Amino acid sequence: MATREDFGRLVLRLGLGAILLFHGIFKLTHGVEWIKGPLGTLGLPGFLAYGTYVAEVIAPVLVIVGWRARFAAMAIVFDMLMAMVLVLRPRLLTVTGGGGWGVEVEALILLAALSVALLGSGRYAIGRGAWD
């Protein structure tokens, strides 16, 4: 019998996956070359920019369907941490004109992904195992 918790996990997975997938589609259509610059300023190799495709295209799809959701969610957590460090660092300690935190959307995505990683995919998922 399905529980409200399983339904809540499904809603969390669908919301997280759908929102992040828009970012991934944008990167598929516009590329990730611009990410190589911020990586270079930290002394990191430019090829790491292509990891964005994993975290913002493949991982959201896995989270949506619930297959290897915990693992995929951790890829999203790492992606959001890197976004904050590489691109959004100047906004970390700022408040927007509307009173919000300068990185609140990214932080919310990070925390939603961390929640999926901790909770798992629940009953409504493709293939259920330790990493789902």
Rosetta silent file (secondary structure, phi, psi, omega in degrees, C-alpha in Angstrom):
SEQUENCE: MATREDFGRLVLRLGLGAILLFHGIFKLTHGVEWIKGPLGTLGLPGFLAYGTYVAEVIAPVLVIVGWRARFAAMAIVFDMLMAMVLVLRPRLLTVTGGGGWGVEVEALILLAALSVALLGSGRYAIGRGAWD
SCORE:     score description
SCORE:     0.000 S_00000001
   1 L     0.000  131.070 -179.395    0.000    0.000    0.000 S_00000001
   2 L   -72.826  147.813  178.983    1.346    3.400   -0.991 S_00000001
   3 L  -113.531  167.227  175.063    1.840    5.993    1.685 S_00000001
   4 H   -61.912  -32.327  178.447    1.707    9.745    1.717 S_00000001
   5 H   -62.975  -41.188  177.781    5.488    9.662    2.182 S_00000001
   6 H   -64.752  -39.914  177.544    5.873    7.778   -1.103 S_00000001
   7 H   -65.577  -39.930  176.502    3.621   10.300   -2.810 S_00000001
   8 H   -62.790  -40.606  176.745    5.663   13.129   -1.271 S_00000001
   9 H   -62.885  -40.436  178.256    8.878   11.567   -2.580 S_00000001
  10 H   -62.411  -46.628  179.651    7.329   11.349   -6.038 S_00000001
  11 H   -61.507  -43.091  178.431    6.305   15.025   -5.973 S_00000001
  12 H   -61.768  -46.087  179.885    9.777   16.018   -4.749 S_00000001
  13 H   -63.461  -45.254 -178.869   11.483   13.950   -7.463 S_00000001
  14 H   -63.944  -43.129  179.537    9.232   15.234  -10.246 S_00000001
  15 H   -64.797  -49.200  179.613    9.657   18.870   -9.190 S_00000001
  16 H   -60.286  -49.741 -177.604   13.416   18.658   -8.751 S_00000001
  17 H   -61.953  -44.830 -178.139   13.954   16.752  -11.979 S_00000001
  18 H   -65.039  -44.606 -178.855   11.714   18.960  -14.095 S_00000001
  19 H   -63.246  -45.463 -177.535   13.190   22.223  -12.828 S_00000001
  20 H   -72.270  -30.127  179.524   16.781   21.110  -13.311 S_00000001
  21 H   -62.466  -31.221  174.788   16.066   19.556  -16.691 S_00000001
  22 H   -60.755  -40.423  177.063   15.249   23.042  -18.033 S_00000001
  23 H   -63.586  -41.162  179.274   18.805   24.066  -17.103 S_00000001
  24 H   -65.215  -41.934  178.542   20.124   20.975  -18.868 S_00000001
  25 H   -63.169  -39.829  176.719   18.127   21.631  -22.026 S_00000001
  26 H   -59.833  -43.875 -179.073   19.483   25.178  -22.079 S_00000001
  27 H   -68.134  -34.804  176.552   23.034   23.827  -21.830 S_00000001
  28 H   -63.941  -36.960 -177.349   22.349   21.285  -24.600 S_00000001
  29 H   -87.148  -23.270 -176.996   21.175   24.056  -26.915 S_00000001
  30 H  -115.226   -8.498  177.793   23.720   26.716  -25.899 S_00000001
  31 L    85.069  173.163 -178.382   26.736   24.652  -24.869 S_00000001
  32 L  -122.561   13.183 -178.091   28.969   24.650  -21.813 S_00000001
  33 H   -56.525  -36.363 -177.823   32.031   26.409  -23.210 S_00000001
  34 H   -64.084  -21.729 -179.085   31.438   29.400  -20.924 S_00000001
  35 H   -74.082  -22.833 -178.189   31.916   27.168  -17.860 S_00000001
  36 H   -63.149  -32.579  178.586   35.540   26.492  -18.831 S_00000001
  37 H   -62.685  -56.040  177.606   36.543   30.041  -17.867 S_00000001
  38 H   -59.770  -34.690  176.336   35.393   29.841  -14.225 S_00000001
  39 H   -62.666  -43.869 -179.650   36.911   26.349  -13.974 S_00000001
  40 H   -61.981  -35.810  179.896   40.227   27.700  -15.245 S_00000001
  41 H   -65.183  -22.654  176.325   40.282   30.485  -12.661 S_00000001
  42 L   -98.359    7.313  178.887   40.295   27.809   -9.966 S_00000001
  43 L    77.689   17.910  179.868   42.968   25.812  -11.781 S_00000001
  44 L   -97.103  148.849 -178.303   40.551   23.070  -12.848 S_00000001
  45 L   -70.207  145.134 -176.608   40.610   21.504  -16.327 S_00000001
  46 H   -63.646  -27.501 -177.868   38.042   22.720  -18.841 S_00000001
  47 H   -63.358  -18.363  177.637   36.771   19.233  -19.712 S_00000001
  48 H   -63.441  -19.672  178.301   34.987   19.177  -16.328 S_00000001
  49 H   -59.112  -30.257 -178.648   32.416   21.525  -17.882 S_00000001
  50 H   -71.341  -15.274  173.240   30.947   18.526  -19.692 S_00000001
  51 H   -62.933  -20.692  176.789   29.991   17.034  -16.327 S_00000001
  52 H   -59.632  -36.345  178.239   27.190   19.574  -16.389 S_00000001
  53 H   -62.602  -37.870  178.260   25.445   17.402  -18.968 S_00000001
  54 H   -65.834  -48.116 -173.943   25.511   14.479  -16.549 S_00000001
  55 H   -76.935  -24.347 -174.993   24.208   16.531  -13.621 S_00000001
  56 H  -114.777   -2.772  175.298   21.640   18.606  -15.496 S_00000001
  57 H  -121.922  -59.529 -175.601   20.376   16.212  -18.188 S_00000001
  58 H   -70.711  -49.454 -177.650   20.984   12.593  -17.210 S_00000001
  59 H   -59.663  -43.657  177.763   20.635   12.942  -13.419 S_00000001
  60 H   -61.925  -36.781  177.722   17.282   14.787  -13.573 S_00000001
  61 H   -64.606  -43.484  177.971   15.857   12.105  -15.863 S_00000001
  62 H   -62.925  -40.242  177.881   17.032    9.408  -13.445 S_00000001
  63 H   -64.202  -43.913 -179.523   15.525   11.317  -10.524 S_00000001
  64 H   -58.979  -48.391 -177.682   12.203   11.716  -12.359 S_00000001
  65 H   -81.392  -13.951  176.437   11.870    8.007  -13.128 S_00000001
  66 L    82.091   17.652  178.996   13.317    7.025   -9.758 S_00000001
  67 L   -98.846  121.488 -175.504   16.076    4.775  -11.052 S_00000001
  68 L    54.649   40.252 -174.043   19.339    5.207   -9.129 S_00000001
  69 H   -63.865  -38.672 -179.615   17.731    8.330   -7.713 S_00000001
  70 H   -63.301  -46.350  179.264   20.020    8.628   -4.687 S_00000001
  71 H   -63.018  -46.202  179.803   23.145    8.506   -6.833 S_00000001
  72 H   -62.624  -39.968  179.753   21.669   10.912   -9.401 S_00000001
  73 H   -64.293  -36.059  177.573   20.595   13.303   -6.652 S_00000001
  74 H   -67.478  -32.554  174.287   24.148   13.401   -5.285 S_00000001
  75 H   -63.453  -38.750  178.285   25.378   14.371   -8.757 S_00000001
  76 H   -67.261  -41.937  177.156   22.892   17.267   -8.631 S_00000001
  77 H   -57.147  -48.246  179.808   24.096   18.281   -5.152 S_00000001
  78 H   -61.230  -42.655  179.408   27.681   18.392   -6.442 S_00000001
  79 H   -59.592  -44.605 -179.549   26.583   20.361   -9.523 S_00000001
  80 H   -68.324  -37.941  175.673   24.838   22.990   -7.406 S_00000001
  81 H   -61.664  -43.442  178.883   27.827   23.283   -5.072 S_00000001
  82 H   -65.679  -38.787  177.502   30.084   23.808   -8.081 S_00000001
  83 H   -60.706  -41.704 -179.830   27.689   26.387   -9.543 S_00000001
  84 H   -67.308  -39.018 -178.740   27.804   28.304   -6.276 S_00000001
  85 H   -74.866  -44.524 -173.454   31.594   28.149   -6.072 S_00000001
  86 H   -78.970  -42.822 -169.779   32.371   28.791   -9.741 S_00000001
  87 L  -115.073  -38.270 -170.637   29.737   31.273  -10.832 S_00000001
  88 L   -99.570    4.941 -177.551   27.594   32.436   -7.933 S_00000001
  89 H   -50.238  -40.989  179.671   30.271   33.017   -5.290 S_00000001
  90 H   -64.187  -20.158 -177.886   29.810   36.818   -5.359 S_00000001
  91 H   -95.787   -2.761 -174.740   26.112   36.347   -4.484 S_00000001
  92 L   -58.892  -36.089 -177.384   26.611   33.944   -1.558 S_00000001
  93 L  -111.813   30.498 -178.429   26.425   36.656    1.080 S_00000001
  94 L  -113.393  162.081  174.897   23.994   38.982   -0.669 S_00000001
  95 E  -121.131  134.486 -178.924   20.316   39.770   -0.341 S_00000001
  96 L   -74.944  170.536  178.318   18.232   40.504   -3.419 S_00000001
  97 L   -59.992  -25.324  178.929   16.049   43.577   -3.862 S_00000001
  98 L   -91.055    2.725  177.716   13.059   41.474   -2.829 S_00000001
  99 L    93.427    5.312 -179.833   14.714   40.331    0.388 S_00000001
 100 L   -90.338  163.113  176.286   15.758   36.882   -0.793 S_00000001
 101 E   -69.205  142.397 -176.720   19.122   35.206   -0.504 S_00000001
 102 L   -60.356  -22.014  179.178   21.305   35.768   -3.553 S_00000001
 103 L  -125.161   32.503 -173.328   21.511   32.025   -4.267 S_00000001
 104 H   -65.281  -35.982  179.455   18.174   30.899   -2.895 S_00000001
 105 H   -65.950  -46.886  179.664   17.027   29.073   -6.036 S_00000001
 106 H   -63.921  -39.445  178.100   20.276   27.146   -6.304 S_00000001
 107 H   -65.106  -39.184  178.355   20.215   26.413   -2.567 S_00000001
 108 H   -65.147  -41.712  176.043   16.658   25.127   -2.844 S_00000001
 109 H   -62.013  -45.336  178.864   17.645   22.835   -5.740 S_00000001
 110 H   -58.505  -47.301 -177.850   20.648   21.633   -3.718 S_00000001
 111 H   -69.465  -34.716  175.908   18.524   20.918   -0.636 S_00000001
 112 H   -65.307  -42.364  178.427   15.801   19.186   -2.665 S_00000001
 113 H   -65.080  -41.209  177.747   18.462   16.973   -4.262 S_00000001
 114 H   -62.735  -37.761  177.311   19.986   16.244   -0.852 S_00000001
 115 H   -63.388  -43.450  177.528   16.514   15.281    0.381 S_00000001
 116 H   -63.180  -41.055  179.634   16.069   12.836   -2.509 S_00000001
 117 H   -61.923  -37.226 -179.357   19.519   11.409   -1.787 S_00000001
 118 H   -80.056  -37.701 -175.081   18.567   10.849    1.855 S_00000001
 119 H   -87.127  -28.265 -173.308   14.977    9.665    1.329 S_00000001
 120 L    83.016 -178.972 -172.962   15.341    7.588   -1.820 S_00000001
 121 L   -84.560  -20.524 -179.292   12.818    7.362   -4.610 S_00000001
 122 L    81.715 -169.730 -173.229    9.986    5.690   -2.735 S_00000001
 123 L   -68.523  -34.776 -176.166    7.374    3.293   -4.054 S_00000001
 124 L   -89.490   79.638 -175.756    6.634    5.119   -7.326 S_00000001
 125 L  -154.809  158.579  173.940    9.875    4.421   -9.153 S_00000001
 126 L   -86.789  122.564  177.646   11.422    2.244  -11.820 S_00000001
 127 L    61.903  114.559 -178.132   13.530   -0.433  -10.186 S_00000001
 128 L  -115.040  128.806  179.743   13.913   -0.172   -6.441 S_00000001
 129 L  -157.432 -166.414 -175.985   17.152   -0.947   -4.691 S_00000001
 130 L   -60.806  -32.483 -177.650   19.695    0.502   -2.302 S_00000001
 131 L   -99.418   13.070  177.858   20.485    3.446   -4.590 S_00000001
 132 L  -104.122    0.000    0.000   16.897    4.223   -5.485 S_00000001
